[in-house]
XYZ file of N, CA and C in Angstrom:
177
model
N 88.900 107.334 91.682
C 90.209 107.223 91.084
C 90.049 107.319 89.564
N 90.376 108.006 89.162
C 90.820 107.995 87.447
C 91.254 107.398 86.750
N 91.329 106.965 85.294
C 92.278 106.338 84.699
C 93.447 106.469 84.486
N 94.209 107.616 84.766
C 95.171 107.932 84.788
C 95.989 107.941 85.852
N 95.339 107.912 87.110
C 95.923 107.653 88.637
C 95.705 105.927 88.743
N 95.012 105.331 87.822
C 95.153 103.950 87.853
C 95.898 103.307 87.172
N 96.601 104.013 85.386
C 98.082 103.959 85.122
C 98.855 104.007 86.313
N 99.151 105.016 86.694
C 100.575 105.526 87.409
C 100.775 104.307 88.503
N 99.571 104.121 88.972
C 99.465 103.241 90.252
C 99.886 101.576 89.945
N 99.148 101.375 89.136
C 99.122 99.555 88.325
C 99.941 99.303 87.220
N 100.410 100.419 85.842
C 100.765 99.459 84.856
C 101.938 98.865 84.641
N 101.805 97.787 84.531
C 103.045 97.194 84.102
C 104.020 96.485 85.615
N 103.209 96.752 86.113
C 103.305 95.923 88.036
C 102.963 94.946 88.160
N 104.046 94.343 89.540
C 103.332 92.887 90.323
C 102.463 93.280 90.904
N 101.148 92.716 90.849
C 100.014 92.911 92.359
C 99.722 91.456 92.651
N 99.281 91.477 93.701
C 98.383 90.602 94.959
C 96.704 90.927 95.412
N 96.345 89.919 95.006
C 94.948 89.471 94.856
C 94.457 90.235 96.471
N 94.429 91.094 96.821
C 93.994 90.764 98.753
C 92.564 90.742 99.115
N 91.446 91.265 98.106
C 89.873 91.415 97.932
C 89.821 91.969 99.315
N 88.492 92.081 98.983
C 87.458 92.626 100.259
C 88.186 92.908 101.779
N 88.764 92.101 102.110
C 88.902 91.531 103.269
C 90.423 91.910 104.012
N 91.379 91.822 102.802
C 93.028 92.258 102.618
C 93.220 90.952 102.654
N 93.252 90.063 102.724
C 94.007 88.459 102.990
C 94.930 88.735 102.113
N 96.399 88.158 103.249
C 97.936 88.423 102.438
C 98.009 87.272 101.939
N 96.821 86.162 101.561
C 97.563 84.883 100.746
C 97.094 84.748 99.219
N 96.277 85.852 98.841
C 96.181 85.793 97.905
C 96.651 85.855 96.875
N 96.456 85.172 95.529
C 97.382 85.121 94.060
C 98.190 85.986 93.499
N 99.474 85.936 93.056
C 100.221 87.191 92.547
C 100.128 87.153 91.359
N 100.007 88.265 90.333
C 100.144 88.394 88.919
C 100.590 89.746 88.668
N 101.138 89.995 87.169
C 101.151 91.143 86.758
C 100.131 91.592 86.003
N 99.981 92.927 85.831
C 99.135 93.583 85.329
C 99.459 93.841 83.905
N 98.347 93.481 82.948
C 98.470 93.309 81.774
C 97.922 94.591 81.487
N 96.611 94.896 81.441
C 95.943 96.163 81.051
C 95.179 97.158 81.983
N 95.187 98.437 82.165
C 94.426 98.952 82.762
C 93.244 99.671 82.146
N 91.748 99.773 82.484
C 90.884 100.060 81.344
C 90.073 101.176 82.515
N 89.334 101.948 82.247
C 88.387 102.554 83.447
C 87.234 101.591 83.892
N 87.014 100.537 83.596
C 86.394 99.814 84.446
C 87.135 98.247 85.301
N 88.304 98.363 85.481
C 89.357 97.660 86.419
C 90.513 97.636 85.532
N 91.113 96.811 86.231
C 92.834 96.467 86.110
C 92.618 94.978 85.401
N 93.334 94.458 84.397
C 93.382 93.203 84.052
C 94.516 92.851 84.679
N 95.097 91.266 85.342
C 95.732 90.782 85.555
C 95.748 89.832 84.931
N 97.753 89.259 84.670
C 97.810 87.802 83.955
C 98.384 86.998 85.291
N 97.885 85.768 85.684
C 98.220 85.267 86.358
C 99.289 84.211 86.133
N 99.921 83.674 87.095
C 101.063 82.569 86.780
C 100.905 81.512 85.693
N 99.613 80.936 85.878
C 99.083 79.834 84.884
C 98.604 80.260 83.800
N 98.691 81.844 83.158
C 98.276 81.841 81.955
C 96.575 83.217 81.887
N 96.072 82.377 82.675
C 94.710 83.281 83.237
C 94.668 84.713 83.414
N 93.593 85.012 82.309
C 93.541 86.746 82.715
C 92.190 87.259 83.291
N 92.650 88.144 84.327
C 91.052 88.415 84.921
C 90.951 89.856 84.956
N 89.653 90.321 84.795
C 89.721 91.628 85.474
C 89.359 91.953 86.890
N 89.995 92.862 87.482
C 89.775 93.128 88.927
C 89.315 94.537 89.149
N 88.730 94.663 90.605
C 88.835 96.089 90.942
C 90.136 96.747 91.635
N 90.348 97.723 91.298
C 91.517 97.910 91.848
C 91.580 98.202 93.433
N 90.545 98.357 94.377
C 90.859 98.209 95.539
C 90.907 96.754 95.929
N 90.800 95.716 95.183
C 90.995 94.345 95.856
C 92.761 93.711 95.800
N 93.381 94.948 94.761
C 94.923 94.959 94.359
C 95.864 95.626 95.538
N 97.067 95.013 95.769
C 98.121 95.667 96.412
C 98.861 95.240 95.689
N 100.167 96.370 95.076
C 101.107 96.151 94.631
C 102.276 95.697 95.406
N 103.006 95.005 94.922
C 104.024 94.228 95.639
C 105.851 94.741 94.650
């Protein structure tokens, strides 16, 4: 995936944490930055992480 198919896909979106596995209970945040080495998310409490973007589903 590209950085540019990882704009179109993530920025400025709600996603859901689902990792490895898909689990639908994982954390919701929006996406703060997208960089070519993951997606940053800000989470509810403030917290920013970076992720991979196959562990993301947008919501």
């Amino acid at each position: 995936m590209t950085l540019e198919d990882m704009k179109t896909q993530f920025a400025g979106k709600r996603v859901q944490f689902v990792g490895m596995m898909g689990a639908t209970d994982g954390p919701k945040g929006k996406v703060w930055r997208v960089t070519n080495r993951g997606v940053w998310v800000t989470f509810p409490d403030g917290h920013r992480e970076q992720l991979h973007p196959e562990d993301l589903r947008v919501i």
